[in-house]
Amino acid sequence: MRLLARREYSAAELRAKLAGRGCGQEAAEAALEALRRDGWQSDSRYAESMTRGRALRGYGPLSVRQRLRQAGIDDAAALTEADIDWRAALAAAYKKKYGDTTPDSREEYARRGRFLQGRGFAVEQIRDFLDRLKKHKNEG
């Protein structure tokens, strides 16, 4: 209970923590079932919290999906339930790192694309965003 008072945990994470503290598998499953029944543990609540938190910190859907898989969560359902504007999240991550500047060379364009890709955004999203940024610069 103390663990869940600080932050959400997935069932798989709690199972691993209980096993690490010497709790048997049957006892751990019984404890997890009781926590779920009483509303203390919910994988969907954990997934939504994780998705929102990662998106607000500038991470994309691919990064979030990987984190959810590591936590033993069905990532597809979590990403659709969270209702996050990934284009806005990509723009915010870009702006935080680079401000309002646009890439002035192919190398810089590629460097910025790799940064965003490393943050978990899809190549198509990145290309679309950088092309719109470049087009906006040329118009203005």
PDB file of C-alpha atoms in Angstrom:
ATOM      1  CA  MET A   1       0.000   0.000   0.000  1.00  0.00           C
ATOM      2  CA  ARG A   2       2.856   2.391   0.763  1.00  0.00           C
ATOM      3  CA  LEU A   3       4.187   1.862  -2.752  1.00  0.00           C
ATOM      4  CA  LEU A   4       0.855   2.789  -4.336  1.00  0.00           C
ATOM      5  CA  ALA A   5       0.543   5.909  -2.190  1.00  0.00           C
ATOM      6  CA  ARG A   6       3.499   7.478  -4.022  1.00  0.00           C
ATOM      7  CA  ARG A   7       2.680   6.648  -7.654  1.00  0.00           C
ATOM      8  CA  GLU A   8       0.818   4.228  -9.889  1.00  0.00           C
ATOM      9  CA  TYR A   9       2.371   0.823 -10.570  1.00  0.00           C
ATOM     10  CA  SER A  10       1.437  -1.784 -13.133  1.00  0.00           C
ATOM     11  CA  ALA A  11       0.477  -5.235 -11.896  1.00  0.00           C
ATOM     12  CA  ALA A  12       3.702  -6.628 -13.384  1.00  0.00           C
ATOM     13  CA  GLU A  13       5.815  -4.053 -11.515  1.00  0.00           C
ATOM     14  CA  LEU A  14       4.066  -4.809  -8.220  1.00  0.00           C
ATOM     15  CA  ARG A  15       4.444  -8.552  -8.819  1.00  0.00           C
ATOM     16  CA  ALA A  16       8.211  -8.065  -9.330  1.00  0.00           C
ATOM     17  CA  LYS A  17       8.508  -5.884  -6.214  1.00  0.00           C
ATOM     18  CA  LEU A  18       6.645  -8.416  -4.102  1.00  0.00           C
ATOM     19  CA  ALA A  19       8.819 -11.252  -5.445  1.00  0.00           C
ATOM     20  CA  GLY A  20      11.919  -9.191  -4.651  1.00  0.00           C
ATOM     21  CA  ARG A  21      10.744  -8.925  -1.057  1.00  0.00           C
ATOM     22  CA  GLY A  22      10.368 -12.680  -0.709  1.00  0.00           C
ATOM     23  CA  CYS A  23       6.643 -12.948  -1.320  1.00  0.00           C
ATOM     24  CA  GLY A  24       5.531 -16.197  -2.965  1.00  0.00           C
ATOM     25  CA  GLN A  25       3.743 -16.198  -6.321  1.00  0.00           C
ATOM     26  CA  GLU A  26       0.359 -17.263  -4.912  1.00  0.00           C
ATOM     27  CA  ALA A  27       0.499 -14.687  -2.121  1.00  0.00           C
ATOM     28  CA  ALA A  28       1.530 -11.979  -4.591  1.00  0.00           C
ATOM     29  CA  GLU A  29      -1.381 -12.829  -6.910  1.00  0.00           C
ATOM     30  CA  ALA A  30      -3.817 -12.782  -3.988  1.00  0.00           C
ATOM     31  CA  ALA A  31      -2.484  -9.400  -2.858  1.00  0.00           C
ATOM     32  CA  LEU A  32      -2.724  -7.996  -6.396  1.00  0.00           C
ATOM     33  CA  GLU A  33      -6.296  -9.241  -6.750  1.00  0.00           C
ATOM     34  CA  ALA A  34      -7.243  -7.580  -3.461  1.00  0.00           C
ATOM     35  CA  LEU A  35      -5.608  -4.318  -4.539  1.00  0.00           C
ATOM     36  CA  ARG A  36      -7.477  -4.399  -7.866  1.00  0.00           C
ATOM     37  CA  ARG A  37     -10.778  -5.230  -6.193  1.00  0.00           C
ATOM     38  CA  ASP A  38     -10.414  -2.335  -3.724  1.00  0.00           C
ATOM     39  CA  GLY A  39      -9.409   0.086  -6.480  1.00  0.00           C
ATOM     40  CA  TRP A  40      -5.816   0.609  -5.348  1.00  0.00           C
ATOM     41  CA  GLN A  41      -4.252  -0.855  -8.483  1.00  0.00           C
ATOM     42  CA  SER A  42      -5.403  -0.426 -12.050  1.00  0.00           C
ATOM     43  CA  ASP A  43      -3.339  -1.133 -15.149  1.00  0.00           C
ATOM     44  CA  SER A  44      -5.503   1.206 -17.235  1.00  0.00           C
ATOM     45  CA  ARG A  45      -5.034   4.050 -14.734  1.00  0.00           C
ATOM     46  CA  TYR A  46      -1.294   3.358 -14.679  1.00  0.00           C
ATOM     47  CA  ALA A  47      -1.153   3.360 -18.484  1.00  0.00           C
ATOM     48  CA  GLU A  48      -3.033   6.639 -18.770  1.00  0.00           C
ATOM     49  CA  SER A  49      -0.840   8.277 -16.127  1.00  0.00           C
ATOM     50  CA  MET A  50       2.341   6.999 -17.792  1.00  0.00           C
ATOM     51  CA  THR A  51       1.195   8.096 -21.252  1.00  0.00           C
ATOM     52  CA  ARG A  52       0.246  11.611 -20.151  1.00  0.00           C
ATOM     53  CA  GLY A  53       3.396  12.050 -18.106  1.00  0.00           C
ATOM     54  CA  ARG A  54       5.721  10.937 -20.884  1.00  0.00           C
ATOM     55  CA  ALA A  55       3.901  13.075 -23.459  1.00  0.00           C
ATOM     56  CA  LEU A  56       4.173  16.145 -21.219  1.00  0.00           C
ATOM     57  CA  ARG A  57       7.913  15.503 -20.859  1.00  0.00           C
ATOM     58  CA  GLY A  58       8.357  15.553 -24.628  1.00  0.00           C
ATOM     59  CA  TYR A  59       8.271  11.876 -25.523  1.00  0.00           C
ATOM     60  CA  GLY A  60       6.400  10.453 -28.489  1.00  0.00           C
ATOM     61  CA  PRO A  61       4.051   7.507 -28.904  1.00  0.00           C
ATOM     62  CA  LEU A  62       6.793   5.022 -29.822  1.00  0.00           C
ATOM     63  CA  SER A  63       8.686   5.773 -26.612  1.00  0.00           C
ATOM     64  CA  VAL A  64       5.501   5.556 -24.559  1.00  0.00           C
ATOM     65  CA  ARG A  65       4.553   2.267 -26.225  1.00  0.00           C
ATOM     66  CA  GLN A  66       7.968   0.792 -25.367  1.00  0.00           C
ATOM     67  CA  ARG A  67       7.704   1.896 -21.738  1.00  0.00           C
ATOM     68  CA  LEU A  68       4.221   0.427 -21.422  1.00  0.00           C
ATOM     69  CA  ARG A  69       5.402  -2.891 -22.868  1.00  0.00           C
ATOM     70  CA  GLN A  70       8.233  -2.961 -20.335  1.00  0.00           C
ATOM     71  CA  ALA A  71       5.646  -2.475 -17.597  1.00  0.00           C
ATOM     72  CA  GLY A  72       3.555  -5.353 -18.962  1.00  0.00           C
ATOM     73  CA  ILE A  73       0.678  -3.190 -20.265  1.00  0.00           C
ATOM     74  CA  ASP A  74      -1.320  -3.546 -23.503  1.00  0.00           C
ATOM     75  CA  ASP A  75       0.021  -0.420 -25.192  1.00  0.00           C
ATOM     76  CA  ALA A  76      -2.496  -0.076 -28.020  1.00  0.00           C
ATOM     77  CA  ALA A  77      -5.450   0.437 -25.702  1.00  0.00           C
ATOM     78  CA  ALA A  78      -3.510   2.851 -23.515  1.00  0.00           C
ATOM     79  CA  LEU A  79      -2.434   5.099 -26.377  1.00  0.00           C
ATOM     80  CA  THR A  80      -5.955   5.436 -27.750  1.00  0.00           C
ATOM     81  CA  GLU A  81      -7.518   6.052 -24.326  1.00  0.00           C
ATOM     82  CA  ALA A  82      -5.095   8.837 -23.419  1.00  0.00           C
ATOM     83  CA  ASP A  83      -6.390  11.224 -26.125  1.00  0.00           C
ATOM     84  CA  ILE A  84      -3.078  13.040 -26.656  1.00  0.00           C
ATOM     85  CA  ASP A  85      -2.324  15.366 -29.551  1.00  0.00           C
ATOM     86  CA  TRP A  86       0.999  13.846 -30.618  1.00  0.00           C
ATOM     87  CA  ARG A  87       1.594  16.574 -33.218  1.00  0.00           C
ATOM     88  CA  ALA A  88       1.412  19.192 -30.466  1.00  0.00           C
ATOM     89  CA  ALA A  89       3.680  17.062 -28.268  1.00  0.00           C
ATOM     90  CA  LEU A  90       6.216  16.838 -31.109  1.00  0.00           C
ATOM     91  CA  ALA A  91       6.074  20.617 -31.651  1.00  0.00           C
ATOM     92  CA  ALA A  92       6.546  21.227 -27.914  1.00  0.00           C
ATOM     93  CA  ALA A  93       9.552  18.871 -27.741  1.00  0.00           C
ATOM     94  CA  TYR A  94      11.095  20.587 -30.765  1.00  0.00           C
ATOM     95  CA  LYS A  95      10.462  24.079 -29.391  1.00  0.00           C
ATOM     96  CA  LYS A  96      11.898  23.201 -25.982  1.00  0.00           C
ATOM     97  CA  LYS A  97      15.138  22.002 -27.579  1.00  0.00           C
ATOM     98  CA  TYR A  98      15.494  24.372 -30.546  1.00  0.00           C
ATOM     99  CA  GLY A  99      13.190  27.320 -29.876  1.00  0.00           C
ATOM    100  CA  ASP A 100      11.712  28.944 -32.965  1.00  0.00           C
ATOM    101  CA  THR A 101      14.728  28.249 -35.165  1.00  0.00           C
ATOM    102  CA  THR A 102      14.536  26.196 -38.338  1.00  0.00           C
ATOM    103  CA  PRO A 103      17.251  23.887 -39.662  1.00  0.00           C
ATOM    104  CA  ASP A 104      19.444  25.766 -42.147  1.00  0.00           C
ATOM    105  CA  SER A 105      21.230  22.782 -43.691  1.00  0.00           C
ATOM    106  CA  ARG A 106      20.518  19.174 -44.577  1.00  0.00           C
ATOM    107  CA  GLU A 107      22.838  18.057 -41.779  1.00  0.00           C
ATOM    108  CA  GLU A 108      20.980  20.165 -39.221  1.00  0.00           C
ATOM    109  CA  TYR A 109      17.640  18.932 -40.593  1.00  0.00           C
ATOM    110  CA  ALA A 110      18.844  15.343 -40.133  1.00  0.00           C
ATOM    111  CA  ARG A 111      20.257  16.070 -36.652  1.00  0.00           C
ATOM    112  CA  ARG A 112      16.967  17.518 -35.457  1.00  0.00           C
ATOM    113  CA  GLY A 113      15.063  14.651 -37.006  1.00  0.00           C
ATOM    114  CA  ARG A 114      17.259  12.139 -35.173  1.00  0.00           C
ATOM    115  CA  PHE A 115      16.671  13.975 -31.897  1.00  0.00           C
ATOM    116  CA  LEU A 116      12.897  13.758 -32.346  1.00  0.00           C
ATOM    117  CA  GLN A 117      13.144  10.140 -33.455  1.00  0.00           C
ATOM    118  CA  GLY A 118      15.107   9.381 -30.301  1.00  0.00           C
ATOM    119  CA  ARG A 119      12.285  10.931 -28.302  1.00  0.00           C
ATOM    120  CA  GLY A 120       9.897   8.367 -29.780  1.00  0.00           C
ATOM    121  CA  PHE A 121       8.168  10.193 -32.609  1.00  0.00           C
ATOM    122  CA  ALA A 122       7.491   8.445 -35.909  1.00  0.00           C
ATOM    123  CA  VAL A 123       9.590   9.338 -38.949  1.00  0.00           C
ATOM    124  CA  GLU A 124       6.492  10.415 -40.920  1.00  0.00           C
ATOM    125  CA  GLN A 125       5.409  12.769 -38.123  1.00  0.00           C
ATOM    126  CA  ILE A 126       8.883  14.275 -37.917  1.00  0.00           C
ATOM    127  CA  ARG A 127       9.240  14.712 -41.664  1.00  0.00           C
ATOM    128  CA  ASP A 128       5.798  16.343 -41.884  1.00  0.00           C
ATOM    129  CA  PHE A 129       6.586  18.687 -38.987  1.00  0.00           C
ATOM    130  CA  LEU A 130      10.018  19.727 -40.283  1.00  0.00           C
ATOM    131  CA  ASP A 131       8.668  20.229 -43.813  1.00  0.00           C
ATOM    132  CA  ARG A 132       5.864  22.447 -42.496  1.00  0.00           C
ATOM    133  CA  LEU A 133       8.413  24.371 -40.432  1.00  0.00           C
ATOM    134  CA  LYS A 134      10.633  24.845 -43.476  1.00  0.00           C
ATOM    135  CA  LYS A 135       7.668  25.882 -45.638  1.00  0.00           C
ATOM    136  CA  HIS A 136       6.524  28.376 -43.000  1.00  0.00           C
ATOM    137  CA  LYS A 137      10.041  29.847 -42.879  1.00  0.00           C
ATOM    138  CA  ASN A 138      10.146  30.234 -46.676  1.00  0.00           C
ATOM    139  CA  GLU A 139       6.739  31.947 -46.720  1.00  0.00           C
ATOM    140  CA  GLY A 140       7.554  34.355 -43.910  1.00  0.00           C
TER     141      GLY A 140
END
